[in-house]
Amino acid sequence: MRVDAESAHETYPSILRGLAFELELESAFLRLTDIDTRTSILVAEWPPKIGITYPDQSTVAYRDGPDPILALAATMKDVTVVSTAGDYAEQLDGLAPEKVPLVVIPLVAGGVDVGVLGFAKTAGRIWTECELSSLRSVALLMTQLQARVDAENRSRFAATHDELTGMSNRRALLNHLSARLEEPGCGPVAVLFLDLDQLKSLNDFLGHSTGDEYIRDVAETVRRDLGSKDVIARLGGDEFVVVLAGPTDEFIANLAAEAILMAIDGIDMPLADLRRRARIGIMMAQPGRITAERALRCADQAALIAKIGGTDNIEHFTESVRAQSELRSDVEVHLRDAIEGDALVLHYQPEVDLDSGQITAVEALVRWQHPVRGLLPPSAFIPVAEATNLAPELGRWVVDRACRTLSEWQSTLPSLDISMRVNVSPAQLVERDFVGTVEAVLRRYGVEGPQLCLEITEVAVVNDVDRTRKTLFGLHQLGVRIAIDDFGTGYSALSQLKELEVDALKIDRSFVTDLGAGDANDLAIVESVVGLADAFGLDVIAEGVETTAAVDVLQALGCTRAQGYLISRPVPAAETLELLRAGTIEF
Ligand code: C2E
Ligand code: CA
Ligand code: CA
């Protein structure tokens, strides 16, 4: 008899039917036990009742509950004839109890009870020893069969479910999605790719069991938030995918994504100051037009772009997402080679004293001379570097090249007195021995500490105040200057500014560019930053000066240092040297 988990439920009734004819049975039943829930369910019976599908869900009974047969079966080791089966016999088609010698056989596999078989003989007949022993063999056979079915179910479950959360795994998800996408004519299928960020930190700081618990929390929260027909899967790590039931449109998918993010936001974080950064990428997949794998990849790409774009935490897959993720993979693969192979270049943007036009500093801005894509701006690869742990390496290259170039200019122009401003990624500030790296570069090129100014963003400061403070203190010991870049867009507390060794504030260009065009807000912000810098004894520099009107306003507010397209765009080293030779810029 070849039976597996699929066919077992069809096989049981025919076994019972065969026995019924063979042994002239009045009735027969098979109940199986779910070991996890300790419940018993009627899987097959003879004669079958009209209008019932087996397993009969209405018969679920607790194994330890009041049912007398189940209670009996639980204590039995062998075939037992219950000739006065009382209540139970009455249930068997209302036959008088004394006329129904009921045989009950426990099914026991490996010491665990897996079910019970029951047989009632046609009225008046008694059981022969031979019949009982053949029933014993049947029970043994069924026990083995059920053990096999259980094992098969378990391994099938393991093959299609995630061990940690019990949710579908990648394989089950792809099966489901493929089936959905094979129904042409049906509206689009929404695939939501959920990506969380905190798992690594949780595992690192609090251990893997806390990380696991958090993942389970997320899984349950998302499950609770969704409809019962929506499919949710965990792909591993902190990646989940939701396939919404039924055809949907972008609007509905977006609402579902918002609801999921909101629900996740409500989960208690084991690590209080860990920032929540969940994102969802949405792919609206057209049945008949796209494979499940491809749809999943599109949703994944959209989630990734949401992550590096950093503006919104829900992103729909579009052509632009596709292009951006292609660029990203390209960058990811080739950036290290670019750093090592000198394909990066620095352009320098002068900063001047607005009153005299004299150049007071230059800011090093990195570009990538890409063999195929041309000169790439930093926005195309810095976020990728930051997301792939290449930021420190890239940063080291920039500091090195900027200082080397400054020292070359100094040998050409001995009286040169400018600072070199270099942008620093948040990751560099918490890198091991960043201070040592900077010190080595200064020494290598004979550059004095105060001639180098590192620009850091407020985000970097807020992210890890303690380590940042240590690094800034070390840099201060070297005499290196620190400026807060893009000032006004972040949230650094004033008290922090005072505590940290900061020398200058650069007013973000979003407040500067339109100065003089009548925006009262911009004016108020710039005025207050200038006042703040004054109060703390910091230099203040305006970025993004594009008009003479802005220059006028800045001068009136007492901000005399500025950089911007009006003065000069960032230019290659050779051109910068010519500007430096002239010493001043007219604008
Ligand atoms: P940032 O530090 O705020 O640099 C100034 C950016 O504003 C530069 O863009 C510059 O070209 C642009 N800019 C200057 N004047 C004007 C103006 O008048 N109007 C307008 N609209 N823009 C102006 P760029 O070179 O594309 O750099 C963008 C950002 O990339 C930088 O912003 C900086 O955050 C980052 N970055 C550049 N180089 C590096 C680097 O070596 N390391 C790191 N970590 N980040 C860098
Ligand atoms: Ca900057
Ligand atoms: Ca800036």
XYZ file of C-alpha atoms and ligand atoms in Angstrom:
635
model
C 0.000 0.000 0.000
C 1.640 3.241 -1.156
C 0.236 6.063 0.951
C 1.583 9.520 1.662
C 0.353 12.582 3.520
C -1.697 13.682 0.514
C -3.524 10.442 -0.066
C -3.821 9.226 3.538
C -7.109 10.961 4.158
C -8.624 9.206 1.155
C -7.147 5.875 2.130
C -8.491 5.729 5.672
C -12.182 5.472 4.679
C -11.459 2.649 2.276
C -9.541 0.735 4.957
C -12.506 1.132 7.309
C -14.915 0.097 4.592
C -12.881 -3.015 3.790
C -12.793 -4.017 7.438
C -16.506 -3.385 7.811
C -17.300 -5.884 5.058
C -14.689 -8.395 6.122
C -15.708 -8.495 9.761
C -19.374 -7.614 9.305
C -19.022 -4.444 11.348
C -21.886 -2.229 12.328
C -19.674 0.812 12.349
C -16.072 1.919 12.603
C -14.201 5.129 13.259
C -10.696 6.523 13.288
C -9.676 9.496 15.388
C -6.202 10.992 15.178
C -4.426 13.081 17.778
C -2.631 16.342 17.150
C 0.261 16.016 19.537
C 0.946 19.740 19.759
C -2.584 20.792 20.652
C -3.604 17.543 22.451
C -6.759 17.441 20.399
C -8.406 14.538 18.680
C -10.355 14.733 15.449
C -12.579 12.274 13.599
C -10.678 11.471 10.426
C -12.856 8.740 8.958
C -15.882 6.648 9.888
C -17.978 3.871 8.479
C -20.621 4.296 7.333
C -19.744 7.867 6.414
C -22.382 10.438 7.318
C -24.028 12.258 4.489
C -23.007 15.886 4.119
C -19.878 15.644 6.242
C -16.353 16.131 4.960
C -13.650 14.316 6.833
C -11.641 15.174 8.876
C -14.787 16.430 10.575
C -13.822 19.753 12.135
C -16.911 19.728 14.342
C -15.542 16.713 16.227
C -12.378 18.276 17.585
C -12.123 17.146 21.199
C -9.461 17.603 23.807
C -7.605 14.389 24.391
C -7.841 15.032 28.130
C -11.476 16.133 27.929
C -14.656 14.329 29.013
C -15.060 12.000 25.984
C -15.158 8.506 27.568
C -13.625 6.682 24.613
C -10.740 9.118 24.375
C -10.223 8.908 28.109
C -10.230 5.146 27.904
C -7.910 5.057 24.907
C -5.442 7.239 26.720
C -4.962 4.615 29.437
C -5.087 1.508 27.230
C -2.122 -0.353 25.893
C -3.923 -2.965 23.830
C -7.179 -3.847 22.144
C -10.021 -3.531 24.591
C -13.558 -4.743 24.140
C -16.046 -2.418 25.727
C -19.217 -4.383 25.646
C -21.160 -1.965 27.783
C -20.130 1.114 25.993
C -23.053 3.069 27.428
C -23.310 6.642 26.261
C -20.939 6.136 23.470
C -22.860 3.263 21.978
C -25.979 5.364 21.942
C -24.233 7.777 19.717
C -23.675 4.944 17.295
C -26.982 5.123 15.555
C -29.023 4.697 18.711
C -28.370 0.992 19.168
C -29.088 -0.382 22.579
C -25.887 -0.374 24.630
C -25.841 -4.036 25.577
C -26.084 -5.020 21.925
C -22.966 -3.169 20.883
C -19.729 -4.785 21.860
C -17.387 -1.958 20.951
C -13.713 -2.619 20.297
C -11.325 0.209 21.024
C -7.720 0.099 19.877
C -5.210 2.771 20.840
C -2.728 3.784 18.181
C 0.615 4.262 19.867
C 3.785 5.261 18.050
C 7.054 5.529 19.970
C 5.197 5.623 23.280
C 3.050 8.561 22.143
C -0.619 8.098 21.486
C -1.411 9.173 17.968
C -5.054 8.191 17.767
C -7.753 5.632 18.376
C -9.668 3.131 16.267
C -13.143 1.962 17.227
C -15.277 -0.867 15.815
C -18.840 -1.931 16.604
C -19.988 -5.369 15.583
C -23.285 -6.198 14.022
C -25.736 -6.753 16.854
C -25.548 -9.990 18.767
C -22.201 -11.214 17.487
C -19.190 -11.642 19.639
C -15.550 -11.010 18.781
C -13.322 -13.963 18.141
C -9.702 -13.952 19.232
C -8.729 -14.243 15.584
C -10.715 -11.121 14.662
C -9.194 -9.200 17.527
C -5.715 -10.121 16.444
C -6.337 -9.051 12.882
C -7.655 -5.736 14.213
C -4.432 -5.455 16.180
C -2.463 -5.830 12.962
C -4.602 -3.247 11.233
C -3.998 -0.862 14.138
C -0.276 -1.448 13.887
C -0.371 -0.762 10.185
C -2.343 2.425 10.682
C 0.026 3.575 13.400
C 2.956 3.165 11.069
C 1.097 4.877 8.304
C 0.204 7.799 10.538
C 3.775 8.102 11.806
C 4.913 8.332 8.199
C 2.257 10.900 7.351
C 3.236 12.976 10.408
C 6.898 12.870 9.520
C 6.082 13.828 5.967
C 3.883 16.704 7.130
C 6.603 17.889 9.443
C 9.261 17.880 6.771
C 6.892 19.471 4.290
C 6.170 22.184 6.848
C 9.883 22.662 7.475
C 10.526 22.915 3.749
C 7.975 25.656 3.284
C 8.072 27.489 6.593
C 10.459 29.695 8.438
C 11.654 27.976 11.563
C 11.742 31.054 13.768
C 8.314 32.521 13.021
C 6.400 29.587 11.549
C 5.563 31.791 8.568
C 5.972 30.824 4.945
C 9.541 30.841 3.727
C 10.941 32.022 0.414
C 10.056 28.833 -1.393
C 6.423 28.843 -0.239
C 6.168 32.522 -1.045
C 7.428 32.005 -4.577
C 5.000 29.114 -5.053
C 2.113 31.244 -3.918
C 3.186 34.231 -5.953
C 3.738 32.123 -9.066
C 0.244 30.712 -8.759
C -1.201 34.210 -8.371
C 0.735 35.481 -11.359
C -0.455 32.648 -13.545
C -4.029 33.914 -13.559
C -3.973 36.314 -16.496
C -6.744 38.848 -16.599
C -6.708 39.202 -12.834
C -5.798 42.659 -11.566
C -2.296 43.416 -10.283
C -0.874 41.530 -7.327
C 0.710 43.745 -4.682
C 4.056 42.510 -3.338
C 5.306 44.383 -0.291
C 8.942 43.933 0.693
C 9.550 44.882 4.309
C 13.090 45.560 5.395
C 14.074 46.377 8.968
C 17.416 47.677 10.062
C 17.794 47.023 13.710
C 18.366 43.293 13.778
C 22.125 43.512 13.550
C 22.376 46.029 16.377
C 19.990 43.992 18.528
C 22.017 40.840 17.962
C 25.260 42.701 18.613
C 24.154 44.489 21.757
C 21.657 42.151 23.370
C 22.385 38.746 21.893
C 20.682 36.585 19.332
C 17.762 35.490 21.468
C 16.647 39.105 21.841
C 17.014 39.534 18.107
C 14.925 36.405 17.544
C 12.262 37.633 19.919
C 12.075 40.934 18.106
C 11.674 39.171 14.773
C 8.858 37.064 16.217
C 7.205 40.217 17.565
C 7.395 41.830 14.167
C 6.007 38.710 12.501
C 3.058 38.528 14.875
C 2.384 42.241 14.628
C 2.321 42.189 10.852
C 0.214 39.044 10.837
C -2.323 40.639 13.170
C -2.456 43.715 11.034
C -3.186 41.862 7.819
C -6.264 40.134 6.479
C -6.417 36.366 6.909
C -6.011 35.796 3.171
C -2.929 37.971 2.774
C 0.236 35.890 2.646
C 3.209 36.827 4.740
C 6.620 35.236 4.511
C 9.970 35.713 6.155
C 12.901 35.484 3.813
C 15.442 35.320 6.619
C 17.209 37.994 8.627
C 14.883 40.931 9.030
C 13.236 40.706 5.624
C 9.553 39.987 5.305
C 7.328 39.875 2.256
C 3.592 40.361 2.151
C 1.447 39.419 -0.834
C -1.934 41.056 -0.524
C -4.946 38.868 -1.231
C -6.956 39.585 -4.353
C -6.273 42.172 -7.047
C -5.400 45.576 -5.608
C -4.250 48.958 -6.797
C -1.331 51.128 -5.765
C -3.443 53.171 -3.425
C -4.622 50.160 -1.429
C -1.123 48.703 -1.406
C 0.213 51.978 -0.078
C -2.379 52.052 2.678
C -1.464 48.501 3.658
C 2.218 49.459 3.734
C 1.506 52.483 5.902
C -0.535 50.366 8.292
C 2.253 47.800 8.578
C 4.873 50.455 9.303
C 2.647 52.027 11.895
C 2.017 48.670 13.580
C 5.756 47.937 13.674
C 6.371 51.335 15.144
C 4.174 50.338 18.066
C 6.411 47.413 19.042
C 8.428 47.948 22.186
C 12.060 48.157 21.293
C 14.322 46.182 23.606
C 16.998 48.789 23.010
C 15.462 52.120 23.834
C 17.573 54.470 21.748
C 17.782 52.261 18.700
C 16.288 54.164 15.838
C 13.425 52.475 14.038
C 14.115 52.294 10.371
C 11.638 50.019 8.667
C 10.997 50.450 4.968
C 8.643 48.915 2.461
C 9.173 48.506 -1.265
C 6.036 47.882 -3.306
C 5.771 46.069 -6.613
C 2.456 45.921 -8.433
C 2.905 42.720 -10.439
C 0.752 42.091 -13.511
C -0.323 38.449 -13.848
C 0.928 36.842 -17.031
C 3.571 39.532 -17.489
C 6.168 38.887 -14.816
C 7.629 35.942 -12.924
C 7.409 35.609 -9.163
C 11.193 35.879 -8.773
C 11.318 39.062 -10.794
C 8.371 40.618 -8.932
C 10.062 39.855 -5.644
C 13.327 41.380 -6.853
C 11.526 44.552 -7.944
C 9.900 44.950 -4.524
C 13.298 44.326 -2.922
C 14.936 46.975 -5.114
C 12.268 49.500 -4.209
C 12.881 48.815 -0.500
C 16.587 49.285 -1.035
C 16.123 52.601 -2.798
C 13.868 53.703 0.053
C 16.775 52.878 2.337
C 19.535 54.738 0.542
C 17.299 57.552 -0.628
C 16.372 57.989 2.998
C 13.548 60.421 2.296
C 10.510 58.207 2.417
C 10.069 54.804 3.922
C 7.647 53.540 1.303
C 8.871 53.275 -2.271
C 6.984 51.975 -5.301
C 8.923 50.173 -7.989
C 9.331 52.422 -11.027
C 11.715 52.778 -13.954
C 13.732 55.214 -11.894
C 14.011 52.698 -9.050
C 15.242 50.152 -11.581
C 17.865 52.550 -12.911
C 18.943 53.560 -9.435
C 19.348 50.002 -8.279
C 21.325 49.108 -11.388
C 23.617 52.006 -10.608
C 23.826 50.875 -7.034
C 24.834 47.321 -7.892
C 27.371 48.689 -10.337
C 28.752 50.990 -7.659
C 28.757 48.219 -5.109
C 30.783 45.972 -7.367
C 33.268 48.567 -8.618
C 33.692 51.163 -5.885
C 36.549 49.431 -4.088
C 38.455 49.098 -7.369
C 37.751 52.757 -8.057
C 39.246 53.755 -4.710
C 42.286 51.544 -5.144
C 42.731 52.320 -8.815
C 42.569 56.107 -8.417
C 39.402 56.516 -10.488
C 38.153 58.985 -7.873
C 38.967 62.656 -8.247
C 38.587 65.618 -5.970
C 37.179 68.911 -7.126
C 37.609 71.947 -4.924
C 35.128 74.689 -4.226
C 36.594 77.931 -2.882
C 35.142 79.741 0.078
C 35.713 83.492 0.260
C 35.528 86.457 2.549
C 32.538 88.339 1.129
C 34.055 91.749 1.907
C 37.419 91.212 0.215
C 36.776 88.309 -2.157
C 39.839 86.631 -0.693
C 39.867 82.822 -0.711
C 39.893 81.584 2.871
C 39.383 77.874 2.297
C 38.551 75.247 -0.283
C 36.184 72.314 0.168
C 37.251 68.982 -1.304
C 34.306 67.316 -3.083
C 34.769 63.832 -4.401
C 33.725 62.594 -7.868
C 34.098 59.262 -9.579
C 35.428 59.178 -13.116
C 33.389 56.143 -14.109
C 34.546 54.362 -17.282
C 31.017 53.973 -18.651
C 28.780 56.350 -16.754
C 31.030 59.401 -16.895
C 31.778 61.704 -13.975
C 29.527 60.596 -11.121
C 28.491 63.061 -8.394
C 28.951 61.998 -4.766
C 25.217 61.481 -4.339
C 25.502 58.523 -6.744
C 28.003 56.591 -4.668
C 28.488 58.010 -1.150
C 25.205 56.504 0.111
C 26.226 53.150 -1.370
C 29.638 53.419 0.264
C 27.925 54.142 3.555
C 25.534 51.229 3.179
C 28.298 48.774 2.235
C 30.918 49.708 4.827
C 33.191 51.272 2.223
C 32.790 54.755 3.692
C 35.908 54.590 5.898
C 38.079 53.423 3.019
C 36.711 56.093 0.721
C 37.131 58.659 3.480
C 40.762 57.741 4.015
C 41.433 58.206 0.319
C 39.787 61.657 0.354
C 41.697 62.912 3.408
C 44.937 61.621 1.955
C 44.423 63.139 -1.490
C 43.178 66.470 -0.115
C 46.179 66.877 2.198
C 48.593 65.794 -0.502
C 47.124 68.356 -2.888
C 47.238 71.094 -0.254
C 50.908 70.402 0.387
C 51.604 70.507 -3.377
C 49.863 73.884 -3.607
C 51.845 75.088 -0.601
C 55.115 74.218 -2.278
C 54.010 76.086 -5.408
C 52.628 79.053 -3.453
C 54.694 79.348 -0.229
C 52.586 82.180 1.199
C 49.312 80.240 0.754
C 47.123 80.504 3.855
C 43.895 78.585 3.437
C 42.137 75.695 5.140
C 41.319 72.479 3.371
C 37.778 71.369 4.180
C 37.032 67.665 3.924
C 33.655 65.989 4.334
C 33.518 63.067 6.727
C 30.905 60.302 6.809
C 29.292 59.412 10.134
C 30.851 55.940 9.887
C 34.344 57.428 9.861
C 33.837 59.197 13.155
C 33.154 55.949 14.954
C 35.809 54.019 13.062
C 38.689 52.591 15.063
C 41.627 54.969 15.186
C 40.260 57.575 12.837
C 42.342 60.103 14.756
C 45.490 58.047 14.149
C 44.742 57.919 10.431
C 44.350 61.683 10.228
C 47.506 62.227 12.252
C 49.494 59.986 9.908
C 48.250 61.856 6.839
C 49.117 65.251 8.336
C 52.603 64.011 9.131
C 53.048 62.379 5.715
C 52.429 65.650 3.849
C 53.682 68.120 6.449
C 50.260 69.738 6.803
C 49.547 71.611 10.053
C 46.494 70.485 12.056
C 44.640 73.828 11.867
C 44.912 73.833 8.065
C 42.592 70.843 7.909
C 38.918 71.284 8.716
C 36.668 68.224 8.822
C 32.995 68.742 8.035
C 30.607 66.499 9.892
C 26.829 66.427 9.805
C 24.517 66.821 12.745
C 23.263 63.286 12.175
C 26.745 61.941 12.851
C 26.884 63.808 16.128
C 23.472 62.667 17.298
C 23.980 59.021 16.269
C 26.673 58.084 18.724
C 27.467 61.013 20.938
C 29.983 59.260 23.160
C 32.257 57.868 20.504
C 31.948 60.989 18.408
C 32.950 63.083 21.383
C 36.089 60.989 21.920
C 37.043 61.237 18.261
C 36.452 64.986 18.151
C 38.524 65.404 21.286
C 41.402 63.491 19.667
C 41.174 65.589 16.504
C 41.138 68.737 18.593
C 44.394 67.605 20.230
C 45.906 67.504 16.726
C 44.703 71.053 16.130
C 42.338 69.859 13.375
C 39.243 72.048 13.004
C 35.676 70.774 12.961
C 32.696 72.296 11.181
C 29.084 71.201 11.419
C 27.886 70.821 7.830
C 24.351 71.456 6.559
C 23.601 73.244 9.815
C 19.934 73.867 10.481
C 18.625 70.693 8.850
C 19.331 68.375 11.749
C 18.621 68.423 15.404
C 21.829 68.890 17.345
C 21.090 70.334 20.725
C 22.808 73.566 21.559
C 24.303 72.068 24.689
C 26.007 69.423 22.531
C 27.598 72.072 20.359
C 29.193 73.599 23.384
C 30.413 70.279 24.726
C 31.822 69.046 21.436
C 34.997 70.518 20.063
C 33.404 72.345 17.166
C 34.899 75.409 15.455
C 32.465 76.391 12.720
C 28.895 76.097 11.447
C 28.057 75.868 7.763
C 24.566 77.155 7.127
C 22.752 74.695 4.888
C 22.281 75.942 1.350
C 18.526 75.404 1.476
C 18.292 78.489 3.718
C 20.811 80.517 1.757
C 20.058 80.094 -1.939
C 16.849 82.142 -1.896
C 18.005 84.748 0.590
C 16.996 88.186 -0.557
C 13.970 86.834 -2.409
C 11.710 87.737 0.488
C 11.341 84.461 2.386
C 11.008 85.532 6.025
C 11.660 82.006 7.328
C 15.028 81.669 5.611
C 15.987 85.069 6.853
C 15.025 84.225 10.428
C 16.913 80.934 10.365
C 20.096 82.428 8.939
C 19.900 85.276 11.400
C 19.546 82.902 14.327
C 22.394 80.640 13.160
C 24.652 83.684 12.849
C 23.605 84.769 16.347
C 24.193 81.287 17.711
C 27.656 81.046 16.153
C 28.461 84.420 17.622
C 27.305 83.406 21.086
C 29.419 80.249 21.035
C 32.412 81.937 19.408
C 32.181 79.810 16.249
C 32.937 80.716 12.653
C 29.919 80.729 10.386
C 29.970 80.016 6.668
C 27.049 80.284 4.254
C 26.820 77.586 1.578
C 24.941 77.774 -1.713
C 25.299 81.469 -2.466
C 23.930 81.907 -5.966
C 22.855 85.569 -6.125
C 24.244 88.960 -5.195
C 20.988 89.551 -3.302
C 21.947 86.697 -0.988
C 25.408 88.207 -0.567
C 23.853 91.508 0.481
C 21.628 89.861 3.078
C 24.483 87.766 4.476
C 26.688 90.807 4.815
C 23.891 92.730 6.512
C 23.465 89.841 8.982
C 27.188 89.789 9.726
C 28.018 86.553 7.927
C 31.141 87.275 5.926
C 32.263 83.861 4.772
C 30.533 82.087 1.961
C 30.747 79.565 -0.845
C 28.450 78.997 -3.776
C 28.025 78.914 -7.532
C 28.001 82.729 -7.655
C 31.571 82.714 -6.386
C 32.819 79.520 -7.982
C 31.659 76.036 -8.782
C 33.787 73.152 -7.549
C 36.716 72.874 -10.010
C 39.574 70.407 -10.609
C 42.854 70.807 -8.700
C 44.730 72.531 -11.525
C 42.052 75.184 -11.932
C 41.869 75.633 -8.180
C 45.583 76.330 -8.126
C 45.026 79.170 -10.636
C 42.293 80.645 -8.414
C 44.601 80.368 -5.428
C 47.398 82.025 -7.350
C 45.096 84.991 -7.957
C 44.133 84.878 -4.270
C 40.781 86.625 -4.663
C 37.650 85.984 -6.679
C 35.417 88.672 -8.080
C 31.721 88.050 -8.138
P 28.051 69.352 0.915
O 29.118 69.003 1.873
O 26.926 70.174 1.410
O 28.774 70.009 -0.313
C 28.281 71.072 -1.003
C 27.506 70.628 -2.191
O 26.756 71.713 -2.651
C 28.404 70.210 -3.353
O 27.722 69.204 -4.079
C 28.470 71.474 -4.157
O 28.746 71.273 -5.521
C 27.083 72.007 -3.985
N 27.033 73.442 -4.130
C 28.007 74.336 -3.857
N 27.579 75.583 -4.105
C 26.308 75.484 -4.546
C 25.337 76.422 -4.973
O 25.542 77.621 -5.007
N 24.130 75.951 -5.335
C 23.861 74.646 -5.320
N 22.643 74.251 -5.704
N 24.744 73.706 -4.928
C 25.963 74.136 -4.540
P 28.407 67.863 -4.427
O 29.829 68.049 -4.808
O 27.504 67.172 -5.378
O 28.413 67.129 -3.061
C 27.228 66.713 -2.479
C 27.444 66.159 -1.131
O 28.201 64.961 -1.152
C 28.245 67.058 -0.228
O 27.408 68.029 0.283
C 28.745 66.098 0.802
O 27.769 65.890 1.776
C 28.933 64.866 0.022
N 30.355 64.720 -0.286
C 31.062 65.292 -1.259
N 32.342 64.890 -1.190
C 32.427 64.068 -0.133
C 33.491 63.326 0.472
O 34.647 63.366 0.062
N 33.190 62.561 1.546
C 31.917 62.520 2.048
N 31.687 61.772 3.097
N 30.916 63.194 1.528
C 31.167 63.963 0.443
Ca 30.437 70.001 3.125
Ca 26.770 71.321 3.154
